[in-house]
Amino acid sequence: MAAFVVDDFLEAGPTLLTAHTPAVGGAWALQTGYASALYCGSSGLSNTGAATQGVARNAATPPAANYSVTVVGRITGGVTTDFFGVTARAQPSANTFYFAFVRNGTLFLAKYVAGTYTQLGSATFTMSLDTDYAVTITVNGTSISASCDGGATISPVTDSAISGAGAAGFTTFGANGYVTSISADELAASVYTVTSPPGGKVCPLSGGTTGTATIAVAGTYTGTAPNQVRLVQDGTNTPVAGFDWTAIASASGGNFSHSFTSVPKGAGWYNVQVRDTVSGTVGVSGKVGAGVLFMVDGQSNAWLWFSSQAYAGNSTLTPSPLLRVTGIQASNAWVAPSAATMNAAIACGNALVTALACPVALVDGATNGSGLTVPGSGAQWVNGGGSGGAAYTSSNNALTAAGGKVAATIWIQGEADAEAGVTQSAYYTALGQLITLRRAVVADAAHPYILVGLGRCTNGAINDAEAEPIKLAQLQKCADANIRRVDRLDLALHTDGIHHTASAFTKLGQRCAQAILVALGLESYDRGPRITSATQVNSTTVDVDVTLTAPATTVAPASGITGFRVLDAGSPVTIISATRQSATKVRLVLAAPLTGAPTVQYLYGATPDVATPLTDDATLALPLEYNAGVLAGVTASGVSITLTTNGSAPAAGLTGLRVALLRKSGGVLFSSLAASWDAETTDGSGVLALSLAGLGIPPGEVLGVLVTDSDGTVGQDPSHKAYFGHGVAV
């Protein structure tokens, strides 16, 4: 701080102030509108006028409009109506200035503008007569404040009436006020820089999506140390309820710190403000939120959620103002996702912001080329024995930097392990170990995982035998508690044959967001159609029944469906057509007759045909889920035989019939028992009806039926009657 006026007003004998020379500064002059005689002497300056006000200004021009002026003075002789004080920004040709003065135990802050008096504030204190008090006024932009010995402080008020630098000076009233010194100093360039939280940081809620957040504040300062701190709504001076100005926890040596606890979830951003109540200097942080964080782990198809590489083309998505990404590729900064490249992150984050109504951040924990059980071209997630590998360590460091609390984790990985030929068992075990590690770190044994299945590979890097074990292991893990499944086999691929296009990344982000919301109990729909059964209608026709999740009501399209695979005795059979039969049924017509019960698969292998995938009709149009195989049953509920007594008369009302159903074995017809019944009857028309439910007999098989009324006793009387019918087709 540089002093531009310093004076002790001492003279050997009474000397008019206007003839006195200060130690620092220019000549003294009476303020416009004031004629009271002011004299310097051996006790300082006194006002000889009775019950009149004297105001003087110094000719020194302040270096800037921001400065403080301090006057030391006293009231003598037991008079309580007199006062003294200090002035700032006094105009040379008008009765205009700010001033602070003490009178009878009260500090006043006021202004004159063209002779009109306005009080700006006051504060009381215990004041003794014949005692020196220092009175200070500080003008800093539109912030005007005052203080006085004895503990009286008037916090900064906002006033813009007098903006020029003007002049520094003092004021007295009555003959019993003395001013013993004055000093006017340019304000130090106080600067308050909030370094933490960094702009855009989302501080995690204690309960994931519920509870409150802790906002840790740290920063640096030059000049006067700040003494108060608060939270306000972003871009305003409106305090967050319960978090208005409070004493700062620590401010010394150029550093300050504070911690706000129990900060409520916000529908928007907050700012941290720090200030010095004397100078009025205020420092403001960037945006900070009390909201929800989510982790995204995996290899390249997770890494591309956050990459600046324009790999998947340009996006037409606009990130929500409440969405941020952080983590590995952002070097733990908190940034708005790039609309040019981060399709999946924007689609996922926007949906979560809308549903949760608060700031949301996605934490990038992915390592390009990483493998779960193998290093791949990047790093390994789980080492032998279940410890965390280098990829896990990188992810965990990003999580810690983000605040250590995420509400769910998205896992997108599998290509490296498939290429390495990792078995289903090994992958399943390692994935369980990884999830256990993460749940321990976030201290939540039920921490939700969103498991995104292995995608297609059309570049030849992965074959069917390598892809299926990983897909099956992921499907197996989805049966565990608090793990949600997201399919992506239907999504379009970039020309490299393994990563998604821009529009496909958008769909993937939306699907992941929906699965998260179901995991959090905020939605009920995140699964597409799934195969519940398959039924062989005849030797060349198989019906596939699916289950839908509301709000879906039907499957689509009506015809030309691709992605199905039918196995007969383990070998694929050509599918001529796949058409919708009803809202939940698809009919497959085959090119060749089946020889046994077929198995139906959907999206098998590394390169399933997804030219026209089956989806539901809900907004997300989720695909029929990958299925490794469903064994088809039969549609025939049974077989009916009409028995007669003479070749034409129905044998009605027979009871106690024993029946054997025979099938061929080893090429020999009717040599193997398929089923038997001990107490059958014919109806009034002589019809014997046999149920075949649950026998696994395919439609079209030719069977033999043996019917007798014998109880098996030798020499039964009357003798038994028998019927054998061959060539019975079901």
PDB file of C-alpha atoms in Angstrom, residues 6 63 67 91 128 142 299 446 572 634 695:
ATOM      1  CA  VAL A   6       0.035  11.635   6.034  1.00  0.00           C
ATOM      2  CA  PRO A  63      -3.532   7.042  -7.349  1.00  0.00           C
ATOM      3  CA  TYR A  67      -8.270   3.560  -1.040  1.00  0.00           C
ATOM      4  CA  GLN A  91     -15.325  16.322  -5.050  1.00  0.00           C
ATOM      5  CA  SER A 128     -15.067   6.898  26.241  1.00  0.00           C
ATOM      6  CA  THR A 142     -18.994   0.220  -5.340  1.00  0.00           C
ATOM      7  CA  GLN A 299     -11.213 -50.400 -23.228  1.00  0.00           C
ATOM      8  CA  ALA A 446     -24.581 -53.276  -3.673  1.00  0.00           C
ATOM      9  CA  PRO A 572     -26.937 -74.627 -38.826  1.00  0.00           C
ATOM     10  CA  VAL A 634     -43.404 -79.310 -29.939  1.00  0.00           C
ATOM     11  CA  LEU A 695     -41.983 -85.825 -24.020  1.00  0.00           C
TER      12      LEU A 695
END
